[in-house]
Amino acid sequence: MKILVINGPNLNMLGVREPEIYGSLTLSEIEDELRNYAKQLDESIVLEFFQSNFEGEIVDKIQNALNNFDGIIINPAAYTHTSVAIADAIASVNIKTVEVHLSNIYSREEFRHNSYIAPKCLGQVAGFSKDSYKMALLGLYGMLK
Ligand code: CA2
């Protein structure tokens, strides 16, 4: 089972700034933890990680996932609240996708309460810091296996 894990803009800064909101782990530490968690869940899970600060690169990556991946986990970061292009890309490939957020976007500013991406996904996990990714993987795995 091949799962693509996409992280959007500024998440490459994790662990470097604003640890009080997003935690003190770096993105690569979160990716390592998720890789270990996947291995415990099922040895046959293969994860590929991708981070970009560019909307078009994320759209390209989702399009290229067609016929190459069984599922997608995505933290679209700020594009969650703005990107019809990423929402359309997810809908067009029809790959089972879960949206993830480190923070609880519903307890933050009003503009973070809307997600263009969530309606195209199986579900959304928000507010559990790095564990949001593990919960998303568990849910996606349950739907795919
Ligand atoms: O809670 C999340 O995971 C978010 O997707 C994070 C986004 C934010 O725009 C979403 O509303 C919720 C922001 C990511 C920025 O990451 C940074 C990490 C370290 C320092 C500064 C920004």
PDB file of C-alpha atoms and ligand atoms in Angstrom:
ATOM      1  CA  MET A   1       0.000   0.000   0.000  1.00  0.00           C
ATOM      2  CA  LYS A   2       1.556   3.272  -1.151  1.00  0.00           C
ATOM      3  CA  ILE A   3       0.617   6.487   0.642  1.00  0.00           C
ATOM      4  CA  LEU A   4       1.721   9.968  -0.402  1.00  0.00           C
ATOM      5  CA  VAL A   5       2.112  12.470   2.469  1.00  0.00           C
ATOM      6  CA  ILE A   6       1.980  16.085   1.289  1.00  0.00           C
ATOM      7  CA  ASN A   7       2.820  19.121   3.415  1.00  0.00           C
ATOM      8  CA  GLY A   8       2.075  22.631   2.210  1.00  0.00           C
ATOM      9  CA  PRO A   9       3.627  26.061   2.629  1.00  0.00           C
ATOM     10  CA  ASN A  10       5.772  27.009   5.622  1.00  0.00           C
ATOM     11  CA  LEU A  11       5.590  23.554   7.216  1.00  0.00           C
ATOM     12  CA  ASN A  12       9.312  23.247   6.386  1.00  0.00           C
ATOM     13  CA  MET A  13       9.698  25.817   9.218  1.00  0.00           C
ATOM     14  CA  LEU A  14       8.312  23.477  11.885  1.00  0.00           C
ATOM     15  CA  GLY A  15      10.482  23.284  14.976  1.00  0.00           C
ATOM     16  CA  VAL A  16      12.246  26.461  13.911  1.00  0.00           C
ATOM     17  CA  ARG A  17       9.570  29.091  14.720  1.00  0.00           C
ATOM     18  CA  GLU A  18       6.259  29.322  16.664  1.00  0.00           C
ATOM     19  CA  PRO A  19       6.683  26.089  18.723  1.00  0.00           C
ATOM     20  CA  GLU A  20       3.804  27.234  21.003  1.00  0.00           C
ATOM     21  CA  ILE A  21       1.298  26.748  18.133  1.00  0.00           C
ATOM     22  CA  TYR A  22       2.820  23.971  16.033  1.00  0.00           C
ATOM     23  CA  GLY A  23       5.087  22.074  18.481  1.00  0.00           C
ATOM     24  CA  SER A  24       8.846  21.750  18.691  1.00  0.00           C
ATOM     25  CA  LEU A  25       9.406  18.863  16.275  1.00  0.00           C
ATOM     26  CA  THR A  26      10.801  19.505  12.818  1.00  0.00           C
ATOM     27  CA  LEU A  27       8.959  18.248   9.731  1.00  0.00           C
ATOM     28  CA  SER A  28      11.550  15.549   9.184  1.00  0.00           C
ATOM     29  CA  GLU A  29      11.133  14.345  12.820  1.00  0.00           C
ATOM     30  CA  ILE A  30       7.345  14.158  12.285  1.00  0.00           C
ATOM     31  CA  GLU A  31       7.941  12.223   9.056  1.00  0.00           C
ATOM     32  CA  ASP A  32      10.273   9.779  10.870  1.00  0.00           C
ATOM     33  CA  GLU A  33       7.656   9.181  13.598  1.00  0.00           C
ATOM     34  CA  LEU A  34       4.992   8.544  10.958  1.00  0.00           C
ATOM     35  CA  ARG A  35       7.288   6.121   9.104  1.00  0.00           C
ATOM     36  CA  ASN A  36       7.808   4.162  12.388  1.00  0.00           C
ATOM     37  CA  TYR A  37       4.079   4.201  13.111  1.00  0.00           C
ATOM     38  CA  ALA A  38       3.310   2.909   9.591  1.00  0.00           C
ATOM     39  CA  LYS A  39       5.784   0.066  10.049  1.00  0.00           C
ATOM     40  CA  GLN A  40       4.055  -1.016  13.305  1.00  0.00           C
ATOM     41  CA  LEU A  41       0.652  -0.863  11.598  1.00  0.00           C
ATOM     42  CA  ASP A  42       1.571  -2.912   8.544  1.00  0.00           C
ATOM     43  CA  GLU A  43       5.036  -3.663   7.127  1.00  0.00           C
ATOM     44  CA  SER A  44       3.639  -3.373   3.609  1.00  0.00           C
ATOM     45  CA  ILE A  45       2.803   0.345   3.927  1.00  0.00           C
ATOM     46  CA  VAL A  46       5.183   2.513   1.867  1.00  0.00           C
ATOM     47  CA  LEU A  47       5.183   6.248   2.605  1.00  0.00           C
ATOM     48  CA  GLU A  48       6.489   8.962   0.315  1.00  0.00           C
ATOM     49  CA  PHE A  49       6.885  12.498   1.665  1.00  0.00           C
ATOM     50  CA  PHE A  50       6.602  15.747  -0.269  1.00  0.00           C
ATOM     51  CA  GLN A  51       6.668  19.360   0.950  1.00  0.00           C
ATOM     52  CA  SER A  52       6.242  22.452  -1.189  1.00  0.00           C
ATOM     53  CA  ASN A  53       5.610  26.145  -0.708  1.00  0.00           C
ATOM     54  CA  PHE A  54       4.092  26.361  -4.224  1.00  0.00           C
ATOM     55  CA  GLU A  55       0.439  25.653  -5.020  1.00  0.00           C
ATOM     56  CA  GLY A  56       1.140  24.491  -8.611  1.00  0.00           C
ATOM     57  CA  GLU A  57       3.796  22.006  -7.430  1.00  0.00           C
ATOM     58  CA  ILE A  58       1.263  20.496  -5.024  1.00  0.00           C
ATOM     59  CA  VAL A  59      -1.310  20.254  -7.841  1.00  0.00           C
ATOM     60  CA  ASP A  60       1.327  18.538 -10.069  1.00  0.00           C
ATOM     61  CA  LYS A  61       2.220  16.080  -7.294  1.00  0.00           C
ATOM     62  CA  ILE A  62      -1.444  15.143  -6.762  1.00  0.00           C
ATOM     63  CA  GLN A  63      -1.981  14.664 -10.530  1.00  0.00           C
ATOM     64  CA  ASN A  64       1.140  12.477 -10.742  1.00  0.00           C
ATOM     65  CA  ALA A  65      -0.162  10.338  -7.872  1.00  0.00           C
ATOM     66  CA  LEU A  66      -2.770   8.875 -10.238  1.00  0.00           C
ATOM     67  CA  ASN A  67      -1.956   5.166 -10.782  1.00  0.00           C
ATOM     68  CA  ASN A  68       1.068   5.513  -8.457  1.00  0.00           C
ATOM     69  CA  PHE A  69      -0.471   5.839  -4.971  1.00  0.00           C
ATOM     70  CA  ASP A  70      -3.363   4.199  -3.118  1.00  0.00           C
ATOM     71  CA  GLY A  71      -3.972   7.085  -0.744  1.00  0.00           C
ATOM     72  CA  ILE A  72      -2.980  10.640   0.132  1.00  0.00           C
ATOM     73  CA  ILE A  73      -2.523  12.394   3.481  1.00  0.00           C
ATOM     74  CA  ILE A  74      -2.330  16.155   3.049  1.00  0.00           C
ATOM     75  CA  ASN A  75      -1.716  19.120   5.311  1.00  0.00           C
ATOM     76  CA  PRO A  76      -2.397  21.897   2.802  1.00  0.00           C
ATOM     77  CA  ALA A  77      -1.438  24.524   5.437  1.00  0.00           C
ATOM     78  CA  ALA A  78      -2.685  28.009   4.416  1.00  0.00           C
ATOM     79  CA  TYR A  79      -3.899  26.630   1.053  1.00  0.00           C
ATOM     80  CA  THR A  80      -6.591  24.798   3.050  1.00  0.00           C
ATOM     81  CA  HIS A  81      -8.469  28.082   3.256  1.00  0.00           C
ATOM     82  CA  THR A  82      -7.817  29.416  -0.261  1.00  0.00           C
ATOM     83  CA  SER A  83      -7.095  26.727  -2.837  1.00  0.00           C
ATOM     84  CA  VAL A  84      -9.815  25.648  -5.232  1.00  0.00           C
ATOM     85  CA  ALA A  85      -6.955  24.330  -7.430  1.00  0.00           C
ATOM     86  CA  ILE A  86      -5.793  21.779  -4.829  1.00  0.00           C
ATOM     87  CA  ALA A  87      -9.408  20.792  -4.074  1.00  0.00           C
ATOM     88  CA  ASP A  88     -10.042  20.245  -7.807  1.00  0.00           C
ATOM     89  CA  ALA A  89      -6.825  18.202  -8.172  1.00  0.00           C
ATOM     90  CA  ILE A  90      -7.866  15.858  -5.337  1.00  0.00           C
ATOM     91  CA  ALA A  91     -11.334  15.449  -6.853  1.00  0.00           C
ATOM     92  CA  SER A  92      -9.883  14.807 -10.330  1.00  0.00           C
ATOM     93  CA  VAL A  93      -7.580  11.916  -9.325  1.00  0.00           C
ATOM     94  CA  ASN A  94     -10.220  10.266  -7.140  1.00  0.00           C
ATOM     95  CA  ILE A  95      -7.578   8.890  -4.725  1.00  0.00           C
ATOM     96  CA  LYS A  96      -8.752   8.406  -1.120  1.00  0.00           C
ATOM     97  CA  THR A  97      -7.410  11.419   0.776  1.00  0.00           C
ATOM     98  CA  VAL A  98      -7.335  12.576   4.398  1.00  0.00           C
ATOM     99  CA  GLU A  99      -6.755  16.202   5.415  1.00  0.00           C
ATOM    100  CA  VAL A 100      -4.565  16.826   8.456  1.00  0.00           C
ATOM    101  CA  HIS A 101      -3.847  19.815  10.672  1.00  0.00           C
ATOM    102  CA  LEU A 102      -1.501  20.125  13.610  1.00  0.00           C
ATOM    103  CA  SER A 103      -3.670  22.790  15.249  1.00  0.00           C
ATOM    104  CA  ASN A 104      -7.433  22.842  15.807  1.00  0.00           C
ATOM    105  CA  ILE A 105      -8.349  25.177  12.951  1.00  0.00           C
ATOM    106  CA  TYR A 106     -11.867  25.624  14.431  1.00  0.00           C
ATOM    107  CA  SER A 107     -10.547  27.166  17.655  1.00  0.00           C
ATOM    108  CA  ARG A 108      -8.455  29.713  15.768  1.00  0.00           C
ATOM    109  CA  GLU A 109      -9.250  32.764  13.611  1.00  0.00           C
ATOM    110  CA  GLU A 110     -12.532  32.716  11.647  1.00  0.00           C
ATOM    111  CA  PHE A 111     -10.733  32.578   8.276  1.00  0.00           C
ATOM    112  CA  ARG A 112      -9.249  29.183   9.245  1.00  0.00           C
ATOM    113  CA  HIS A 113     -12.692  27.651   9.850  1.00  0.00           C
ATOM    114  CA  ASN A 114     -13.350  26.995   6.148  1.00  0.00           C
ATOM    115  CA  SER A 115     -11.556  24.258   4.237  1.00  0.00           C
ATOM    116  CA  TYR A 116     -11.874  23.987   0.453  1.00  0.00           C
ATOM    117  CA  ILE A 117     -10.096  20.626   0.706  1.00  0.00           C
ATOM    118  CA  ALA A 118     -12.154  18.751   3.341  1.00  0.00           C
ATOM    119  CA  PRO A 119     -15.245  18.164   1.125  1.00  0.00           C
ATOM    120  CA  LYS A 120     -13.020  16.227  -1.332  1.00  0.00           C
ATOM    121  CA  CYS A 121     -11.585  14.017   1.459  1.00  0.00           C
ATOM    122  CA  LEU A 122     -12.641  10.926   3.371  1.00  0.00           C
ATOM    123  CA  GLY A 123     -12.198  12.952   6.524  1.00  0.00           C
ATOM    124  CA  GLN A 124     -10.199  15.525   8.423  1.00  0.00           C
ATOM    125  CA  VAL A 125      -8.039  15.281  11.572  1.00  0.00           C
ATOM    126  CA  ALA A 126      -7.135  18.546  13.317  1.00  0.00           C
ATOM    127  CA  GLY A 127      -5.750  19.569  16.673  1.00  0.00           C
ATOM    128  CA  PHE A 128      -3.575  16.667  17.786  1.00  0.00           C
ATOM    129  CA  SER A 129      -0.219  18.063  16.762  1.00  0.00           C
ATOM    130  CA  LYS A 130       2.066  15.398  15.222  1.00  0.00           C
ATOM    131  CA  ASP A 131      -0.418  12.677  16.211  1.00  0.00           C
ATOM    132  CA  SER A 132      -2.931  14.097  13.701  1.00  0.00           C
ATOM    133  CA  TYR A 133      -0.816  12.455  10.971  1.00  0.00           C
ATOM    134  CA  LYS A 134      -0.888   9.061  12.743  1.00  0.00           C
ATOM    135  CA  MET A 135      -4.674   9.253  13.193  1.00  0.00           C
ATOM    136  CA  ALA A 136      -5.054  10.137   9.515  1.00  0.00           C
ATOM    137  CA  LEU A 137      -2.901   7.156   8.511  1.00  0.00           C
ATOM    138  CA  LEU A 138      -4.870   4.799  10.767  1.00  0.00           C
ATOM    139  CA  GLY A 139      -8.168   5.996   9.245  1.00  0.00           C
ATOM    140  CA  LEU A 140      -6.905   5.836   5.664  1.00  0.00           C
ATOM    141  CA  TYR A 141      -5.384   2.388   6.219  1.00  0.00           C
ATOM    142  CA  GLY A 142      -8.731   1.147   7.572  1.00  0.00           C
ATOM    143  CA  MET A 143     -10.482   2.357   4.411  1.00  0.00           C
ATOM    144  CA  LEU A 144      -7.871   0.954   1.996  1.00  0.00           C
ATOM    145  CA  LYS A 145      -7.020  -2.470   3.397  1.00  0.00           C
TER     146      LYS A 145
HETATM  147  O1  CA2 B   1      -2.515  23.493  11.906  1.00  0.00           O
HETATM  148  C1  CA2 B   1      -2.080  23.249  10.782  1.00  0.00           C
HETATM  149  O2  CA2 B   1      -1.503  22.190  10.492  1.00  0.00           O
HETATM  150  C2  CA2 B   1      -2.189  24.309   9.678  1.00  0.00           C
HETATM  151  O3  CA2 B   1      -2.388  23.640   8.445  1.00  0.00           O
HETATM  152  C3  CA2 B   1      -0.883  25.080   9.677  1.00  0.00           C
HETATM  153  C4  CA2 B   1      -0.890  26.247   8.701  1.00  0.00           C
HETATM  154  C5  CA2 B   1      -2.100  27.136   8.913  1.00  0.00           C
HETATM  155  O4  CA2 B   1      -2.138  28.152   7.922  1.00  0.00           O
HETATM  156  C6  CA2 B   1      -3.398  26.342   8.873  1.00  0.00           C
HETATM  157  O5  CA2 B   1      -4.477  27.220   9.132  1.00  0.00           O
HETATM  158  C7  CA2 B   1      -3.385  25.232   9.907  1.00  0.00           C
HETATM  159  C8  CA2 B   1       0.375  27.105   8.856  1.00  0.00           C
HETATM  160  C9  CA2 B   1       1.655  26.363   8.685  1.00  0.00           C
HETATM  161  C10 CA2 B   1       2.777  27.282   9.035  1.00  0.00           C
HETATM  162  O6  CA2 B   1       3.778  26.530   9.661  1.00  0.00           O
HETATM  163  C11 CA2 B   1       4.719  27.199  10.368  1.00  0.00           C
HETATM  164  C12 CA2 B   1       5.605  26.416  11.089  1.00  0.00           C
HETATM  165  C13 CA2 B   1       6.567  27.008  11.850  1.00  0.00           C
HETATM  166  C14 CA2 B   1       6.680  28.372  11.894  1.00  0.00           C
HETATM  167  C15 CA2 B   1       5.816  29.153  11.181  1.00  0.00           C
HETATM  168  C16 CA2 B   1       4.819  28.571  10.409  1.00  0.00           C
END
